[in-house]
């Protein structure tokens, strides 16, 4: 909701500060007083195009600040947080959009006194304010919004959610199928190579750690003769008549023969020689065992080298270390299996996609049925509002047509358009192509009365919605504006006294001459001033007692309620 508007040095306005509240606010004034200036100024704060001509003559710059009070959870909080300009989106607080326009045409934008780009100001403005009129391409005039508006009126949130979920599942299934098709295509392209290579590796049958073991064994086999000589020398040194073992045995026997005479002196030496003799025996056994294990057969060496060279040759061929050959074999085998099982996997994924498409089509059909029923009911309700608004021959229709299959999406398979014909015998045309400003404004008013709108938009502006009408039609316009204002803040620029009398707040726009210079002022009216303004609107050149009496009747609470 717009709470305040501050304007300085814009066109003919020197300085104006206005406070707004809930309900219907009316802006009146004589023709040429500058009512459009007020809306142009607000447009600047909402991110509309800046122009040097908007700066008051002689001023260096013009400034407009619009203050809003968006409720907790309003989309602007999330947008501000996304841009790093706010804290918790659930927090409530004032939001001030400010625009400074220099005399040279340049401009700056601010949100809560933080500099921002004009594009962000425009985004925020579109979330806060909706201008109803044929020259405003947003809101009801935006054909891309018609489907959402119809769904809101239909209460189709559950159906929309079901369609969005079904679409997400369908898209996921389609992406999975596309990925699988690419995998199978790539695998089939290399199938011959895979079969040949896997066959070679199967024949080779590389084992983990095999290359390292073969290299160690090859080294041992190639040094076999030298190792055998070394073992023989070592065995001769330990065993035999001249070996360590025989000498230790002789020494132990000698010590044992003389031990009784030594009175315990030889006990340590006897024990040590005994242990050394045992160790020598172990050494002999180990040397003999090593000799038995030592392979000296050249044929064995040849076989080991052939196997080692085969493993290393395969590793060079596939440009990887030999120890990775077993894992490489498994990888290629899996890819070959994917080729062999590709048709079955593709068929399974195609079936999953077909199932997802059927589920989406069913959910979309349910949403379409809901839309068609709501379209007929909504068109009937809007049509019932048109005769009192001096549109007796107007026909309003809502078109729900199927989209091309490739344009279906999370919102379903329908294109929705609001159509209207204001003259008999003329086929309904899209709402945004209707040319008559007054008729279109009243038609938009009727739509706003009937539609169940997303209340994120807190402020609606109607510019001269009563153009070209008076009497009962103007009263009907006033009554419908008041109904819209029961849900959302409404600002209306009007020439109709019936509409002016319906407002909860009334602002008068006047043009004055100060020191030979024209200036536009805006002032809120109290009850007395308001009576005079409505009487002026009812009168011709002079405000008469009859005009004041009629104004008092229009402003009476009972009259307002009956309107």
Coordinates of C-alpha atoms in Angstrom, one line a residue:
X1 CA 0.0 0.0 0.0
X2 CA 1.2 3.5 -0.9
X3 CA 1.4 5.5 2.3
X4 CA 3.0 8.8 1.2
X5 CA 4.2 10.6 -1.8
X6 CA 6.8 13.5 -1.7
X7 CA 7.3 15.5 -4.9
X8 CA 9.8 18.4 -5.3
X9 CA 10.4 20.4 -8.5
X10 CA 8.6 18.2 -10.9
X11 CA 7.0 20.1 -13.9
X12 CA 4.8 22.7 -12.1
X13 CA 5.0 21.2 -8.6
X14 CA 7.4 23.0 -6.3
X15 CA 6.9 20.8 -3.3
X16 CA 4.0 18.5 -2.3
X17 CA 3.8 15.9 0.5
X18 CA 0.7 13.6 0.5
X19 CA -0.3 10.9 2.9
X20 CA -2.5 8.0 1.8
X21 CA -4.4 5.3 3.6
X22 CA -6.5 2.3 2.8
X23 CA -9.6 2.4 0.6
X24 CA -10.4 4.8 -2.2
X25 CA -8.5 8.0 -2.7
X26 CA -9.8 10.5 -5.3
X27 CA -7.9 13.3 -7.1
X28 CA -9.9 16.0 -8.7
X29 CA -9.3 19.4 -10.2
X30 CA -10.1 21.6 -13.2
X31 CA -9.0 20.6 -16.6
X32 CA -5.4 21.6 -17.1
X33 CA -4.7 21.8 -13.3
X34 CA -2.0 19.2 -13.6
X35 CA -3.6 15.9 -12.4
X36 CA -1.4 14.0 -14.9
X37 CA 1.7 15.5 -13.3
X38 CA 0.9 13.7 -10.1
X39 CA 0.7 10.3 -11.8
X40 CA 3.8 11.1 -13.9
X41 CA 5.7 11.9 -10.7
X42 CA 4.6 8.6 -9.1
X43 CA 5.6 6.9 -12.3
X44 CA 9.2 8.2 -11.8
X45 CA 9.4 6.7 -8.4
X46 CA 8.1 3.4 -9.9
X47 CA 11.0 3.3 -12.4
X48 CA 9.3 4.8 -15.4
X49 CA 11.4 6.6 -18.1
X50 CA 12.9 9.9 -16.9
X51 CA 12.9 13.0 -19.0
X52 CA 14.6 16.4 -18.5
X53 CA 11.3 18.0 -19.3
X54 CA 9.9 16.7 -16.0
X55 CA 12.2 18.9 -14.0
X56 CA 10.6 22.3 -13.0
X57 CA 11.9 25.2 -15.0
X58 CA 14.9 26.8 -13.2
X59 CA 15.4 23.9 -10.8
X60 CA 18.6 21.8 -10.9
X61 CA 16.8 18.6 -10.2
X62 CA 13.4 17.1 -9.4
X63 CA 12.9 14.5 -6.7
X64 CA 10.0 12.0 -6.1
X65 CA 9.8 9.6 -3.1
X66 CA 7.0 7.1 -2.8
X67 CA 6.6 5.3 0.6
X68 CA 5.0 1.9 0.8
X69 CA 4.1 -0.5 3.6
X70 CA 4.2 -4.0 2.1
X71 CA 3.0 -6.6 4.5
X72 CA 5.1 -9.5 5.8
X73 CA 5.6 -12.1 3.1
X74 CA 5.1 -9.7 0.2
X75 CA 7.2 -10.6 -2.9
X76 CA 9.2 -7.3 -2.6
X77 CA 10.9 -8.6 0.6
X78 CA 12.2 -11.6 -1.2
X79 CA 13.4 -9.4 -4.2
X80 CA 15.1 -7.0 -1.8
X81 CA 16.8 -9.8 0.0
X82 CA 17.9 -11.4 -3.2
X83 CA 19.6 -8.0 -4.2
X84 CA 21.2 -7.7 -0.7
X85 CA 19.0 -4.8 0.3
X86 CA 16.9 -6.3 3.1
X87 CA 17.0 -8.8 5.9
X88 CA 14.3 -11.3 6.8
X89 CA 11.6 -11.2 4.0
X90 CA 9.0 -11.9 6.7
X91 CA 9.9 -8.6 8.4
X92 CA 7.5 -5.7 8.1
X93 CA 8.8 -2.2 7.4
X94 CA 8.5 0.9 5.3
X95 CA 9.9 0.8 1.7
X96 CA 10.8 4.1 0.1
X97 CA 11.4 4.3 -3.6
X98 CA 13.1 7.6 -4.6
X99 CA 14.1 9.0 -7.9
X100 CA 16.2 12.0 -8.6
X101 CA 16.0 13.5 -12.1
X102 CA 18.6 16.2 -13.2
X103 CA 17.9 19.0 -15.5
X104 CA 20.2 17.5 -18.1
X105 CA 18.0 14.3 -18.2
X106 CA 20.1 12.0 -16.1
X107 CA 18.6 10.3 -13.1
X108 CA 19.5 8.3 -10.0
X109 CA 17.4 5.7 -8.2
X110 CA 17.3 4.8 -4.5
X111 CA 15.6 2.1 -2.3
X112 CA 15.6 3.0 1.3
X113 CA 18.3 5.6 0.6
X114 CA 20.6 2.9 -1.0
X115 CA 21.5 3.6 -4.6
X116 CA 20.2 1.1 -7.1
X117 CA 19.6 0.7 -10.8
X118 CA 16.4 2.0 -12.3
X119 CA 15.6 -1.5 -13.5
X120 CA 15.3 -2.7 -9.9
X121 CA 13.0 0.3 -9.1
X122 CA 10.8 -0.8 -12.0
X123 CA 10.7 -4.4 -10.8
X124 CA 9.7 -3.2 -7.3
X125 CA 7.1 -0.8 -8.8
X126 CA 5.5 -3.6 -10.8
X127 CA 5.1 -5.7 -7.6
X128 CA 3.5 -2.8 -5.7
X129 CA 1.3 -0.7 -8.1
X130 CA -0.9 -1.5 -11.1
X131 CA -2.1 1.2 -13.4
X132 CA -5.4 0.4 -15.1
X133 CA -5.6 1.9 -18.6
X134 CA -5.2 1.2 -22.3
X135 CA -1.6 2.7 -22.4
X136 CA -0.4 0.5 -19.5
X137 CA 0.8 -2.8 -20.8
X138 CA 0.9 -4.5 -17.4
X139 CA -1.7 -6.1 -15.2
X140 CA -4.9 -6.9 -17.0
X141 CA -3.5 -5.4 -20.2
X142 CA -0.7 -8.0 -20.3
X143 CA -1.9 -11.0 -22.3
X144 CA 0.8 -13.2 -20.6
X145 CA -1.0 -12.6 -17.3
X146 CA -4.5 -13.7 -18.4
X147 CA -3.9 -17.4 -17.7
X148 CA -2.7 -16.8 -14.2
X149 CA -5.6 -14.4 -13.6
X150 CA -8.1 -17.0 -14.8
X151 CA -6.5 -19.7 -12.6
X152 CA -6.7 -17.4 -9.6
X153 CA -10.4 -16.8 -10.3
X154 CA -10.9 -20.5 -10.8
X155 CA -9.2 -21.4 -7.5
X156 CA -7.1 -23.9 -9.5
X157 CA -4.0 -23.8 -7.3
X158 CA -4.2 -27.6 -6.6
X159 CA -4.6 -28.4 -10.3
X160 CA -1.7 -26.0 -11.1
X161 CA 0.5 -27.7 -8.6
X162 CA -0.4 -31.2 -9.9
X163 CA 0.5 -30.1 -13.5
X164 CA 3.8 -28.5 -12.4
X165 CA 4.8 -31.7 -10.6
X166 CA 3.8 -33.9 -13.5
X167 CA 5.7 -31.6 -15.9
X168 CA 8.8 -31.9 -13.7
X169 CA 8.6 -35.7 -13.7
X170 CA 8.1 -35.7 -17.4
X171 CA 11.1 -33.4 -18.0
X172 CA 13.2 -35.5 -15.7
X173 CA 12.2 -38.7 -17.6
X174 CA 12.9 -37.0 -21.0
X175 CA 16.3 -35.8 -19.8
X176 CA 17.2 -39.3 -18.6
X177 CA 16.1 -40.8 -21.9
X178 CA 18.2 -38.3 -23.9
X179 CA 21.2 -39.0 -21.8
X180 CA 20.8 -42.7 -22.2
X181 CA 20.4 -42.4 -25.9
X182 CA 23.6 -40.5 -26.1
X183 CA 25.4 -43.1 -24.1
X184 CA 24.1 -46.0 -26.2
X185 CA 24.8 -44.1 -29.4
X186 CA 28.4 -43.5 -28.3
X187 CA 28.8 -47.1 -27.1
X188 CA 27.4 -48.4 -30.4
X189 CA 29.8 -46.3 -32.4
X190 CA 32.8 -48.1 -30.6
X191 CA 31.1 -51.5 -30.3
X192 CA 33.6 -53.3 -32.7
X193 CA 36.6 -51.8 -30.9
X194 CA 35.1 -52.7 -27.5
X195 CA 34.5 -56.3 -28.5
X196 CA 38.0 -56.6 -29.9
X197 CA 39.7 -55.0 -26.9
X198 CA 37.7 -56.8 -24.3
X199 CA 38.5 -60.1 -26.1
X200 CA 42.2 -59.3 -26.0
X201 CA 42.1 -58.4 -22.4
X202 CA 40.1 -61.5 -21.5
X203 CA 42.7 -63.6 -23.3
X204 CA 45.5 -61.8 -21.4
X205 CA 43.5 -61.9 -18.1
X206 CA 45.6 -59.4 -16.2
X207 CA 45.5 -59.8 -12.4
X208 CA 46.0 -57.1 -9.7
X209 CA 49.7 -56.8 -8.7
X210 CA 50.8 -59.3 -11.3
X211 CA 53.3 -57.1 -13.1
X212 CA 55.1 -56.3 -9.9
X213 CA 55.4 -59.9 -8.9
X214 CA 56.6 -61.0 -12.4
X215 CA 59.3 -58.2 -12.4
X216 CA 60.6 -59.4 -9.1
X217 CA 60.6 -63.0 -10.2
X218 CA 62.3 -62.2 -13.5
X219 CA 65.1 -60.4 -11.6
X220 CA 65.6 -63.4 -9.4
X221 CA 65.7 -65.8 -12.4
X222 CA 68.1 -63.7 -14.4
X223 CA 70.5 -63.7 -11.3
X224 CA 70.0 -67.4 -10.6
X225 CA 73.6 -68.7 -11.2
X226 CA 75.2 -66.0 -9.1
X227 CA 72.6 -66.7 -6.4
X228 CA 73.3 -70.4 -6.5
X229 CA 77.1 -69.8 -6.1
X230 CA 76.5 -67.5 -3.2
X231 CA 74.3 -70.1 -1.5
X232 CA 76.8 -72.9 -2.0
X233 CA 79.7 -70.7 -0.6
X234 CA 77.5 -69.8 2.4
X235 CA 76.5 -73.4 3.0
X236 CA 80.1 -74.6 2.8
X237 CA 81.1 -71.9 5.3
X238 CA 78.5 -73.0 7.8
X239 CA 78.4 -76.8 7.3
X240 CA 80.8 -79.5 6.4
X241 CA 84.1 -80.7 7.9
X242 CA 85.6 -77.2 7.8
X243 CA 82.5 -75.2 8.4
X244 CA 81.3 -73.2 11.4
X245 CA 78.9 -75.9 12.5
X246 CA 81.7 -78.6 12.7
X247 CA 84.1 -76.3 14.5
X248 CA 81.4 -75.3 17.0
X249 CA 80.6 -78.9 17.6
X250 CA 84.3 -79.7 18.3
X251 CA 84.6 -76.7 20.6
X252 CA 81.6 -77.7 22.6
X253 CA 82.7 -81.3 23.0
X254 CA 86.1 -80.1 24.3
X255 CA 84.6 -77.8 26.8
X256 CA 82.2 -80.4 28.0
X257 CA 85.1 -82.9 28.6
X258 CA 87.0 -80.5 30.8
X259 CA 83.9 -78.8 32.5
X260 CA 84.1 -81.0 35.7
X261 CA 87.6 -79.8 36.3
X262 CA 86.8 -76.1 35.7
X263 CA 84.5 -75.9 38.8
X264 CA 81.8 -74.0 36.8
X265 CA 84.1 -71.8 34.9
X266 CA 83.0 -73.2 31.5
X267 CA 79.2 -73.1 32.1
X268 CA 78.7 -69.8 30.3
X269 CA 80.9 -70.7 27.4
X270 CA 79.2 -74.1 27.1
X271 CA 75.7 -72.5 27.0
X272 CA 76.9 -69.9 24.4
X273 CA 78.4 -72.6 22.1
X274 CA 75.3 -74.6 22.4
X275 CA 73.1 -71.7 21.3
X276 CA 75.6 -70.9 18.5
X277 CA 75.4 -74.5 17.3
X278 CA 71.6 -74.3 17.2
X279 CA 71.8 -71.0 15.2
X280 CA 74.2 -72.6 12.8
X281 CA 71.9 -75.5 12.3
X282 CA 69.0 -73.0 11.5
X283 CA 71.3 -71.2 9.1
X284 CA 72.1 -74.5 7.3
X285 CA 68.4 -75.3 7.0
X286 CA 67.6 -71.8 5.7
X287 CA 70.3 -72.0 3.1
X288 CA 69.2 -75.4 1.9
X289 CA 65.6 -74.2 1.7
X290 CA 66.6 -71.2 -0.4
X291 CA 68.6 -73.4 -2.6
X292 CA 65.6 -75.7 -3.2
X293 CA 63.4 -72.6 -4.1
X294 CA 65.9 -71.1 -6.4
X295 CA 64.8 -71.7 -10.0
X296 CA 67.6 -72.1 -12.5
X297 CA 65.5 -73.4 -15.5
X298 CA 65.9 -71.1 -18.5
X299 CA 62.5 -72.1 -19.8
X300 CA 60.8 -70.7 -16.6
X301 CA 62.7 -67.4 -17.1
X302 CA 61.5 -67.3 -20.7
X303 CA 57.9 -67.9 -19.7
X304 CA 58.1 -65.2 -17.0
X305 CA 59.6 -62.7 -19.4
X306 CA 57.0 -63.5 -22.1
X307 CA 54.1 -62.8 -19.6
X308 CA 55.8 -59.7 -18.3
X309 CA 56.3 -58.3 -21.8
X310 CA 52.7 -59.1 -22.8
X311 CA 51.3 -57.2 -19.8
X312 CA 53.6 -54.2 -20.4
X313 CA 52.8 -54.2 -24.2
X314 CA 49.1 -54.1 -23.4
X315 CA 49.7 -51.2 -21.0
X316 CA 51.6 -49.3 -23.6
X317 CA 48.9 -49.9 -26.2
X318 CA 46.2 -48.5 -24.0
X319 CA 48.5 -45.8 -22.5
X320 CA 48.1 -46.6 -18.9
X321 CA 50.2 -48.3 -16.1
X322 CA 50.2 -52.1 -16.2
X323 CA 48.6 -52.3 -12.7
X324 CA 45.5 -50.5 -14.1
X325 CA 44.8 -53.1 -16.8
X326 CA 42.4 -55.2 -14.6
X327 CA 40.2 -52.1 -13.8
X328 CA 40.4 -51.0 -17.5
X329 CA 39.2 -54.4 -18.5
X330 CA 36.2 -54.1 -16.1
X331 CA 35.3 -50.6 -17.5
X332 CA 35.3 -51.7 -21.1
X333 CA 33.3 -54.8 -20.2
X334 CA 30.7 -52.6 -18.5
X335 CA 30.5 -50.4 -21.6
X336 CA 30.2 -53.4 -23.8
X337 CA 27.4 -54.7 -21.6
X338 CA 25.7 -51.3 -21.9
X339 CA 25.7 -51.8 -25.7
X340 CA 24.4 -55.3 -25.4
X341 CA 21.7 -54.2 -22.9
X342 CA 21.1 -50.8 -24.6
X343 CA 17.9 -51.7 -26.4
X344 CA 16.3 -53.1 -23.2
X345 CA 17.4 -50.0 -21.2
X346 CA 16.1 -47.7 -23.9
X347 CA 12.8 -49.5 -24.0
X348 CA 12.5 -49.2 -20.2
X349 CA 13.3 -45.5 -20.2
X350 CA 10.9 -44.8 -23.1
X351 CA 8.2 -46.6 -21.2
X352 CA 8.9 -44.4 -18.2
X353 CA 8.7 -41.2 -20.3
X354 CA 5.5 -42.4 -21.9
X355 CA 4.0 -42.9 -18.4
X356 CA 5.2 -39.5 -17.3
X357 CA 3.7 -37.9 -20.5
X358 CA 0.3 -39.6 -19.8
X359 CA 0.3 -38.4 -16.2
X360 CA 1.1 -34.9 -17.4
X361 CA -1.6 -35.0 -20.1
X362 CA -4.1 -36.2 -17.5
X363 CA -3.2 -33.4 -15.0
X364 CA -3.2 -30.8 -17.8
X365 CA -6.6 -32.0 -19.0
X366 CA -8.0 -31.6 -15.5
X367 CA -6.6 -28.1 -15.4
X368 CA -8.0 -27.3 -18.8
X369 CA -11.5 -28.4 -17.7
X370 CA -11.3 -26.2 -14.6
X371 CA -10.2 -23.3 -16.7
X372 CA -13.0 -23.7 -19.3
X373 CA -15.6 -23.9 -16.6
X374 CA -14.2 -20.9 -14.8
X375 CA -13.8 -18.9 -18.1
X376 CA -17.6 -19.3 -18.8
X377 CA -18.6 -18.3 -15.3
X378 CA -16.1 -15.4 -15.2
X379 CA -17.2 -14.0 -18.6
X380 CA -20.8 -14.1 -17.4
X381 CA -20.0 -12.3 -14.2
X382 CA -18.0 -9.6 -16.1
X383 CA -20.8 -9.2 -18.7
X384 CA -23.3 -8.6 -15.9
X385 CA -21.2 -5.6 -14.7
X386 CA -21.0 -3.9 -18.2
X387 CA -24.5 -2.5 -18.8
X388 CA -24.5 -0.3 -15.6
X389 CA -21.1 1.0 -16.8
X390 CA -22.6 2.3 -20.1
X391 CA -21.4 -0.7 -22.0
X392 CA -24.7 -2.3 -22.9
X393 CA -23.5 -3.8 -26.2
X394 CA -20.1 -4.9 -25.0
X395 CA -19.4 -8.6 -25.0
X396 CA -16.6 -10.1 -22.8
X397 CA -15.3 -13.6 -23.5
X398 CA -12.4 -15.7 -22.3
X399 CA -10.7 -17.9 -24.9
X400 CA -9.0 -21.1 -23.7
X401 CA -7.2 -22.7 -26.6
X402 CA -4.7 -25.5 -26.7
X403 CA -1.0 -24.6 -27.1
X404 CA 1.2 -26.4 -29.6
X405 CA 2.7 -29.5 -28.0
X406 CA 6.2 -28.0 -28.0
X407 CA 4.9 -25.0 -26.0
X408 CA 3.3 -27.0 -23.2
X409 CA 4.9 -26.5 -19.8
X410 CA 4.5 -26.4 -16.0
X411 CA 1.4 -24.2 -16.4
X412 CA -0.3 -26.7 -18.7
X413 CA -1.3 -26.9 -22.3
X414 CA -3.6 -23.9 -22.7
X415 CA -3.4 -20.3 -24.0
X416 CA -5.8 -17.9 -22.3
X417 CA -6.9 -14.6 -23.8
X418 CA -9.4 -12.0 -22.5
X419 CA -11.5 -10.8 -25.5
X420 CA -14.0 -8.0 -25.8
X421 CA -16.3 -6.5 -28.5
X422 CA -17.8 -3.1 -27.6
X423 CA -20.0 -2.8 -30.7
X424 CA -22.7 -5.2 -32.1
X425 CA -21.7 -7.3 -35.0
X426 CA -18.0 -7.0 -34.2
X427 CA -16.0 -10.1 -33.3
X428 CA -14.4 -10.1 -29.9
X429 CA -10.7 -9.0 -30.1
X430 CA -7.9 -9.3 -27.6
X431 CA -8.3 -6.9 -24.7
X432 CA -5.1 -5.1 -25.3
X433 CA -6.2 -4.1 -28.8
X434 CA -9.3 -2.3 -27.8
X435 CA -8.9 1.4 -28.8
X436 CA -11.5 3.3 -26.9
X437 CA -9.9 4.6 -23.7
X438 CA -13.1 5.3 -21.8
X439 CA -14.7 2.0 -22.7
X440 CA -11.5 0.1 -21.9
X441 CA -11.1 1.8 -18.5
X442 CA -14.7 0.8 -17.5
X443 CA -14.2 -2.7 -18.8
X444 CA -11.0 -3.0 -16.7
X445 CA -12.9 -1.7 -13.7
X446 CA -15.6 -4.4 -14.2
X447 CA -12.8 -7.1 -14.4
X448 CA -11.2 -5.8 -11.2
X449 CA -14.6 -6.0 -9.5
X450 CA -15.2 -9.6 -10.5
X451 CA -11.7 -11.1 -10.5
X452 CA -10.2 -12.7 -7.4
X453 CA -6.9 -11.1 -7.6
X454 CA -3.5 -12.0 -6.1
X455 CA -3.3 -9.3 -3.4
X456 CA 0.4 -8.8 -3.8
X457 CA -0.5 -5.7 -5.8
X458 CA -1.4 -3.3 -3.0
X459 CA -2.3 -0.2 -5.0
X460 CA -4.4 0.3 -8.2
X461 CA -4.6 3.5 -10.1
X462 CA -7.5 4.4 -12.4
X463 CA -6.9 7.4 -14.6
X464 CA -10.3 9.0 -15.6
X465 CA -12.2 5.8 -15.6
X466 CA -15.4 7.9 -15.7
X467 CA -14.4 9.6 -19.0
X468 CA -17.4 10.4 -21.1
X469 CA -20.0 9.2 -18.6
X470 CA -22.2 10.9 -16.0
X471 CA -25.4 10.5 -13.9
X472 CA -26.3 6.8 -13.2
X473 CA -23.2 5.5 -15.0
X474 CA -20.9 7.6 -13.0
X475 CA -22.6 6.4 -9.8
X476 CA -22.1 2.8 -11.0
X477 CA -18.5 3.5 -11.6
X478 CA -18.1 5.0 -8.1
X479 CA -19.9 2.0 -6.5
X480 CA -17.5 -0.5 -8.3
X481 CA -14.4 1.5 -7.5
X482 CA -15.5 1.3 -3.8
X483 CA -15.9 -2.5 -4.1
X484 CA -12.4 -2.8 -5.5
X485 CA -11.1 -0.5 -2.8
X486 CA -12.5 -2.9 -0.2
X487 CA -9.7 -5.3 -1.2
X488 CA -6.9 -3.1 -2.3
X489 CA -5.9 0.6 -2.1
X490 CA -7.3 2.5 -5.1
X491 CA -6.3 5.9 -6.5
X492 CA -8.5 7.5 -9.1
X493 CA -8.3 10.7 -11.1
X494 CA -11.8 11.7 -11.8
X495 CA -14.0 14.5 -13.3
X496 CA -17.2 12.8 -12.0
X497 CA -18.7 14.2 -8.8
X498 CA -20.3 10.8 -8.0
X499 CA -16.9 9.2 -8.0
X500 CA -15.3 12.1 -6.1
X501 CA -18.0 11.7 -3.4
X502 CA -17.3 8.0 -3.0
X503 CA -13.7 8.5 -1.9
X504 CA -12.4 7.8 1.6
X505 CA -9.8 10.6 1.0
X506 CA -10.0 13.5 -1.4
X507 CA -7.2 15.5 -2.9
X508 CA -7.7 18.7 -4.9
X509 CA -5.2 19.6 -7.6
X510 CA -5.0 23.3 -8.5
X511 CA -2.9 25.5 -10.8
X512 CA -2.0 28.9 -9.4
X513 CA 0.1 31.8 -10.6
X514 CA 2.8 33.0 -8.1
X515 CA 4.8 36.0 -9.3
X516 CA 3.8 35.4 -12.8
X517 CA 4.9 31.8 -12.7
X518 CA 2.4 28.9 -12.9
X519 CA 2.5 26.3 -10.1
X520 CA 0.5 23.2 -9.3
X521 CA -0.5 22.4 -5.8
X522 CA -2.2 19.4 -4.2
X523 CA -4.1 19.6 -1.0
X524 CA -6.1 17.1 1.1
X525 CA -9.6 18.3 1.6
X526 CA -11.5 18.4 4.9
X527 CA -15.3 17.9 4.9
X528 CA -16.0 21.5 4.2
X529 CA -13.5 21.9 1.4
X530 CA -14.6 18.6 0.0
X531 CA -18.3 19.8 -0.1
X532 CA -17.2 22.8 -2.1
X533 CA -15.1 20.8 -4.5
X534 CA -17.9 18.3 -5.3
X535 CA -20.3 21.3 -5.7
X536 CA -17.8 22.8 -8.1
X537 CA -17.8 19.6 -10.1
X538 CA -21.6 19.7 -10.2
X539 CA -21.8 23.4 -11.2
X540 CA -21.1 25.2 -14.3
X541 CA -19.4 28.6 -14.0
X542 CA -20.6 29.4 -10.5
X543 CA -21.2 27.2 -7.4
X544 CA -24.9 27.5 -6.5
X545 CA -26.8 26.6 -3.4
X546 CA -28.5 23.8 -5.4
X547 CA -25.0 22.4 -6.3
X548 CA -24.0 22.5 -2.6
X549 CA -27.2 20.7 -1.6
X550 CA -26.7 18.1 -4.3
X551 CA -23.0 17.7 -3.2
X552 CA -24.2 17.2 0.4
X553 CA -26.6 14.5 -0.7
X554 CA -23.8 12.7 -2.6
X555 CA -21.4 12.9 0.3
X556 CA -24.0 11.7 2.9
X557 CA -23.0 8.2 4.3
X558 CA -26.3 6.7 3.3
X559 CA -25.9 8.0 -0.3
X560 CA -22.4 6.6 -0.5
X561 CA -23.6 3.2 0.7
X562 CA -26.5 3.2 -1.7
X563 CA -24.4 4.1 -4.7

